[in-house]
Amino acid sequence: MLAVFGWPAAALADVVVVPVPSPYSYDTATLRQLNLRGSWGRYLGFTGHSVIEWPAVPAQLNAGNPGTIRCDGNRCWREGYVGPSLTGGTPAGSLRHYFNYQLDCRDQTFDRIGDVRLPGNYQRGWQPVLNDPVALAVARDWCPRITQLPTGS
């Protein structure tokens, strides 16, 4: 059909590349030294944008226990019966959010403030900077020059 109009049999299309911004970033204007545990020059604070993903947790069926039937003459009863139960699972998910970070330059760990309120089963609290691209970038770029940053609360 294309040859009828004088077009080549296999029309070539140009590929359009659309740049996608990274979901990971930090605001350099918020970088500051923190005085945690009575020490300056060890801890950084900053605001960063990160993505947290968590896996699905499948529902679990507890089959229960049918128990045992006991009889005494003409009278019988069941002992040890536990009814079946179903514990609901949670779906997988992700969240893009701004967090306030605290980063320990000596231990190379960070705490993402506010992530405990999020659903899902993932590590919270202080964890290695390798677990978060934002924390890793700040540790790499700013821990060697922490003394150049202003002090904050």
PDB file of C-alpha atoms in Angstrom:
ATOM      1  CA  MET A   1       0.000   0.000   0.000  1.00  0.00           C
ATOM      2  CA  LEU A   2       2.803   2.428   0.840  1.00  0.00           C
ATOM      3  CA  ALA A   3       4.521   1.851  -2.505  1.00  0.00           C
ATOM      4  CA  VAL A   4       1.433   3.221  -4.257  1.00  0.00           C
ATOM      5  CA  PHE A   5       2.051   6.686  -2.787  1.00  0.00           C
ATOM      6  CA  GLY A   6       5.767   6.619  -3.549  1.00  0.00           C
ATOM      7  CA  TRP A   7       6.808   5.959   0.046  1.00  0.00           C
ATOM      8  CA  PRO A   8       9.382   3.328   0.810  1.00  0.00           C
ATOM      9  CA  ALA A   9       7.963  -0.056   1.727  1.00  0.00           C
ATOM     10  CA  ALA A  10       9.294   0.270   5.273  1.00  0.00           C
ATOM     11  CA  ALA A  11       8.731   3.799   6.566  1.00  0.00           C
ATOM     12  CA  LEU A  12      11.256   4.805   9.222  1.00  0.00           C
ATOM     13  CA  ALA A  13      10.109   6.754  12.239  1.00  0.00           C
ATOM     14  CA  ASP A  14      12.234   9.076  14.309  1.00  0.00           C
ATOM     15  CA  VAL A  15      12.599   8.087  17.935  1.00  0.00           C
ATOM     16  CA  VAL A  16      11.618  10.799  20.383  1.00  0.00           C
ATOM     17  CA  VAL A  17      13.579  10.731  23.623  1.00  0.00           C
ATOM     18  CA  VAL A  18      11.802  12.296  26.583  1.00  0.00           C
ATOM     19  CA  PRO A  19      14.096  12.931  29.551  1.00  0.00           C
ATOM     20  CA  VAL A  20      12.670  11.699  32.828  1.00  0.00           C
ATOM     21  CA  PRO A  21      13.793  13.540  35.945  1.00  0.00           C
ATOM     22  CA  SER A  22      15.245  11.442  38.729  1.00  0.00           C
ATOM     23  CA  PRO A  23      12.893  10.786  41.652  1.00  0.00           C
ATOM     24  CA  TYR A  24      15.908  11.168  43.964  1.00  0.00           C
ATOM     25  CA  SER A  25      17.226  14.597  44.930  1.00  0.00           C
ATOM     26  CA  TYR A  26      18.265  16.780  47.841  1.00  0.00           C
ATOM     27  CA  ASP A  27      18.107  20.501  48.531  1.00  0.00           C
ATOM     28  CA  THR A  28      21.622  21.890  49.080  1.00  0.00           C
ATOM     29  CA  ALA A  29      20.134  24.968  50.782  1.00  0.00           C
ATOM     30  CA  THR A  30      18.966  22.725  53.645  1.00  0.00           C
ATOM     31  CA  LEU A  31      22.353  21.072  54.284  1.00  0.00           C
ATOM     32  CA  ARG A  32      23.653  21.767  57.804  1.00  0.00           C
ATOM     33  CA  GLN A  33      25.687  20.214  60.573  1.00  0.00           C
ATOM     34  CA  LEU A  34      23.680  18.684  63.398  1.00  0.00           C
ATOM     35  CA  ASN A  35      24.640  18.421  67.045  1.00  0.00           C
ATOM     36  CA  LEU A  36      23.435  14.925  67.883  1.00  0.00           C
ATOM     37  CA  ARG A  37      24.755  13.086  70.921  1.00  0.00           C
ATOM     38  CA  GLY A  38      26.787  16.184  71.836  1.00  0.00           C
ATOM     39  CA  SER A  39      28.988  16.114  68.756  1.00  0.00           C
ATOM     40  CA  TRP A  40      29.516  18.621  65.912  1.00  0.00           C
ATOM     41  CA  GLY A  41      31.329  17.611  62.735  1.00  0.00           C
ATOM     42  CA  ARG A  42      29.806  14.139  62.555  1.00  0.00           C
ATOM     43  CA  TYR A  43      26.123  14.523  61.653  1.00  0.00           C
ATOM     44  CA  LEU A  44      24.414  16.207  58.683  1.00  0.00           C
ATOM     45  CA  GLY A  45      20.803  17.248  58.283  1.00  0.00           C
ATOM     46  CA  PHE A  46      19.054  17.965  54.990  1.00  0.00           C
ATOM     47  CA  THR A  47      15.795  17.631  53.071  1.00  0.00           C
ATOM     48  CA  GLY A  48      15.711  15.034  50.327  1.00  0.00           C
ATOM     49  CA  HIS A  49      13.214  13.549  47.899  1.00  0.00           C
ATOM     50  CA  SER A  50      13.175   9.777  47.746  1.00  0.00           C
ATOM     51  CA  VAL A  51      11.126   6.816  46.626  1.00  0.00           C
ATOM     52  CA  ILE A  52      10.293   4.117  49.123  1.00  0.00           C
ATOM     53  CA  GLU A  53       9.071   0.805  47.766  1.00  0.00           C
ATOM     54  CA  TRP A  54       7.782  -2.130  49.758  1.00  0.00           C
ATOM     55  CA  PRO A  55       6.913  -5.679  48.723  1.00  0.00           C
ATOM     56  CA  ALA A  56       3.541  -7.325  49.016  1.00  0.00           C
ATOM     57  CA  VAL A  57       2.884  -9.438  52.080  1.00  0.00           C
ATOM     58  CA  PRO A  58       0.666 -12.404  51.205  1.00  0.00           C
ATOM     59  CA  ALA A  59      -2.398 -13.261  53.241  1.00  0.00           C
ATOM     60  CA  GLN A  60      -1.959 -16.188  55.602  1.00  0.00           C
ATOM     61  CA  LEU A  61      -4.484 -18.902  56.375  1.00  0.00           C
ATOM     62  CA  ASN A  62      -4.379 -20.573  59.765  1.00  0.00           C
ATOM     63  CA  ALA A  63      -6.267 -23.830  59.273  1.00  0.00           C
ATOM     64  CA  GLY A  64      -7.030 -24.069  62.976  1.00  0.00           C
ATOM     65  CA  ASN A  65      -7.410 -27.345  64.842  1.00  0.00           C
ATOM     66  CA  PRO A  66     -10.458 -29.621  64.656  1.00  0.00           C
ATOM     67  CA  GLY A  67      -9.811 -30.745  68.210  1.00  0.00           C
ATOM     68  CA  THR A  68     -10.746 -34.086  69.676  1.00  0.00           C
ATOM     69  CA  ILE A  69     -14.181 -35.544  70.373  1.00  0.00           C
ATOM     70  CA  ARG A  70     -14.442 -37.030  73.853  1.00  0.00           C
ATOM     71  CA  CYS A  71     -17.315 -39.180  74.990  1.00  0.00           C
ATOM     72  CA  ASP A  72     -18.468 -40.307  78.411  1.00  0.00           C
ATOM     73  CA  GLY A  73     -21.355 -42.695  78.115  1.00  0.00           C
ATOM     74  CA  ASN A  74     -24.070 -41.033  76.008  1.00  0.00           C
ATOM     75  CA  ARG A  75     -22.530 -37.570  76.339  1.00  0.00           C
ATOM     76  CA  CYS A  76     -19.874 -36.316  73.824  1.00  0.00           C
ATOM     77  CA  TRP A  77     -18.032 -33.012  73.503  1.00  0.00           C
ATOM     78  CA  ARG A  78     -15.230 -31.461  71.503  1.00  0.00           C
ATOM     79  CA  GLU A  79     -11.967 -30.348  73.158  1.00  0.00           C
ATOM     80  CA  GLY A  80      -9.190 -28.209  71.682  1.00  0.00           C
ATOM     81  CA  TYR A  81     -11.151 -26.812  68.741  1.00  0.00           C
ATOM     82  CA  VAL A  82      -9.613 -23.710  67.155  1.00  0.00           C
ATOM     83  CA  GLY A  83     -11.509 -22.210  64.240  1.00  0.00           C
ATOM     84  CA  PRO A  84      -9.721 -21.320  61.009  1.00  0.00           C
ATOM     85  CA  SER A  85      -8.637 -17.722  60.531  1.00  0.00           C
ATOM     86  CA  LEU A  86      -7.327 -15.588  57.717  1.00  0.00           C
ATOM     87  CA  THR A  87      -4.821 -12.809  58.288  1.00  0.00           C
ATOM     88  CA  GLY A  88      -5.016 -10.299  55.467  1.00  0.00           C
ATOM     89  CA  GLY A  89      -1.915  -9.370  53.529  1.00  0.00           C
ATOM     90  CA  THR A  90      -0.839  -5.999  52.216  1.00  0.00           C
ATOM     91  CA  PRO A  91      -0.280  -5.020  48.592  1.00  0.00           C
ATOM     92  CA  ALA A  92       3.070  -3.894  47.261  1.00  0.00           C
ATOM     93  CA  GLY A  93       3.484  -0.176  46.958  1.00  0.00           C
ATOM     94  CA  SER A  94       5.735   2.816  46.617  1.00  0.00           C
ATOM     95  CA  LEU A  95       5.749   6.422  47.699  1.00  0.00           C
ATOM     96  CA  ARG A  96       7.624   9.469  46.431  1.00  0.00           C
ATOM     97  CA  HIS A  97       8.023  11.910  49.279  1.00  0.00           C
ATOM     98  CA  TYR A  98      10.178  14.659  50.778  1.00  0.00           C
ATOM     99  CA  PHE A  99      11.885  13.610  54.003  1.00  0.00           C
ATOM    100  CA  ASN A 100      14.111  15.275  56.556  1.00  0.00           C
ATOM    101  CA  TYR A 101      17.278  13.212  56.788  1.00  0.00           C
ATOM    102  CA  GLN A 102      19.852  12.839  59.537  1.00  0.00           C
ATOM    103  CA  LEU A 103      23.135  11.357  58.345  1.00  0.00           C
ATOM    104  CA  ASP A 104      26.051  10.046  60.419  1.00  0.00           C
ATOM    105  CA  CYS A 105      29.244  10.676  58.435  1.00  0.00           C
ATOM    106  CA  ARG A 106      31.364   8.479  60.711  1.00  0.00           C
ATOM    107  CA  ASP A 107      29.160   5.364  60.632  1.00  0.00           C
ATOM    108  CA  GLN A 108      27.791   6.021  57.115  1.00  0.00           C
ATOM    109  CA  THR A 109      24.205   5.555  58.335  1.00  0.00           C
ATOM    110  CA  PHE A 110      21.101   7.716  57.996  1.00  0.00           C
ATOM    111  CA  ASP A 111      17.635   8.151  59.459  1.00  0.00           C
ATOM    112  CA  ARG A 112      14.818   9.244  57.169  1.00  0.00           C
ATOM    113  CA  ILE A 113      12.492  11.130  59.523  1.00  0.00           C
ATOM    114  CA  GLY A 114       8.827  10.331  58.915  1.00  0.00           C
ATOM    115  CA  ASP A 115       9.129   6.973  57.176  1.00  0.00           C
ATOM    116  CA  VAL A 116       7.724   5.085  60.184  1.00  0.00           C
ATOM    117  CA  ARG A 117       4.228   6.342  59.333  1.00  0.00           C
ATOM    118  CA  LEU A 118       4.274   4.724  55.907  1.00  0.00           C
ATOM    119  CA  PRO A 119       2.705   1.333  55.186  1.00  0.00           C
ATOM    120  CA  GLY A 120       4.719  -1.636  54.104  1.00  0.00           C
ATOM    121  CA  ASN A 121       7.446  -3.842  55.397  1.00  0.00           C
ATOM    122  CA  TYR A 122      10.834  -2.203  54.847  1.00  0.00           C
ATOM    123  CA  GLN A 123      13.722  -1.124  57.028  1.00  0.00           C
ATOM    124  CA  ARG A 124      13.088   2.011  59.076  1.00  0.00           C
ATOM    125  CA  GLY A 125      15.219   4.020  61.479  1.00  0.00           C
ATOM    126  CA  TRP A 126      19.012   4.232  61.201  1.00  0.00           C
ATOM    127  CA  GLN A 127      20.305   2.194  58.274  1.00  0.00           C
ATOM    128  CA  PRO A 128      23.313   2.100  55.914  1.00  0.00           C
ATOM    129  CA  VAL A 129      23.551   4.916  53.340  1.00  0.00           C
ATOM    130  CA  LEU A 130      23.717   2.214  50.651  1.00  0.00           C
ATOM    131  CA  ASN A 131      19.964   1.677  51.190  1.00  0.00           C
ATOM    132  CA  ASP A 132      19.020   5.116  49.820  1.00  0.00           C
ATOM    133  CA  PRO A 133      20.465   6.882  46.741  1.00  0.00           C
ATOM    134  CA  VAL A 134      19.902  10.321  48.312  1.00  0.00           C
ATOM    135  CA  ALA A 135      21.718   9.470  51.540  1.00  0.00           C
ATOM    136  CA  LEU A 136      24.545   7.871  49.561  1.00  0.00           C
ATOM    137  CA  ALA A 137      24.995  10.949  47.343  1.00  0.00           C
ATOM    138  CA  VAL A 138      25.017  13.349  50.307  1.00  0.00           C
ATOM    139  CA  ALA A 139      27.448  11.153  52.253  1.00  0.00           C
ATOM    140  CA  ARG A 140      29.781  10.956  49.260  1.00  0.00           C
ATOM    141  CA  ASP A 141      29.588  14.656  48.374  1.00  0.00           C
ATOM    142  CA  TRP A 142      29.327  16.373  51.762  1.00  0.00           C
ATOM    143  CA  CYS A 143      30.822  14.227  54.530  1.00  0.00           C
ATOM    144  CA  PRO A 144      34.404  15.002  53.398  1.00  0.00           C
ATOM    145  CA  ARG A 145      33.654  18.737  53.721  1.00  0.00           C
ATOM    146  CA  ILE A 146      31.191  18.755  56.615  1.00  0.00           C
ATOM    147  CA  THR A 147      33.078  21.576  58.363  1.00  0.00           C
ATOM    148  CA  GLN A 148      32.179  23.915  55.486  1.00  0.00           C
ATOM    149  CA  LEU A 149      28.467  23.593  56.300  1.00  0.00           C
ATOM    150  CA  PRO A 150      26.586  25.870  58.697  1.00  0.00           C
ATOM    151  CA  THR A 151      25.550  24.518  62.067  1.00  0.00           C
ATOM    152  CA  GLY A 152      21.875  23.879  62.709  1.00  0.00           C
ATOM    153  CA  SER A 153      19.637  22.474  65.410  1.00  0.00           C
TER     154      SER A 153
END
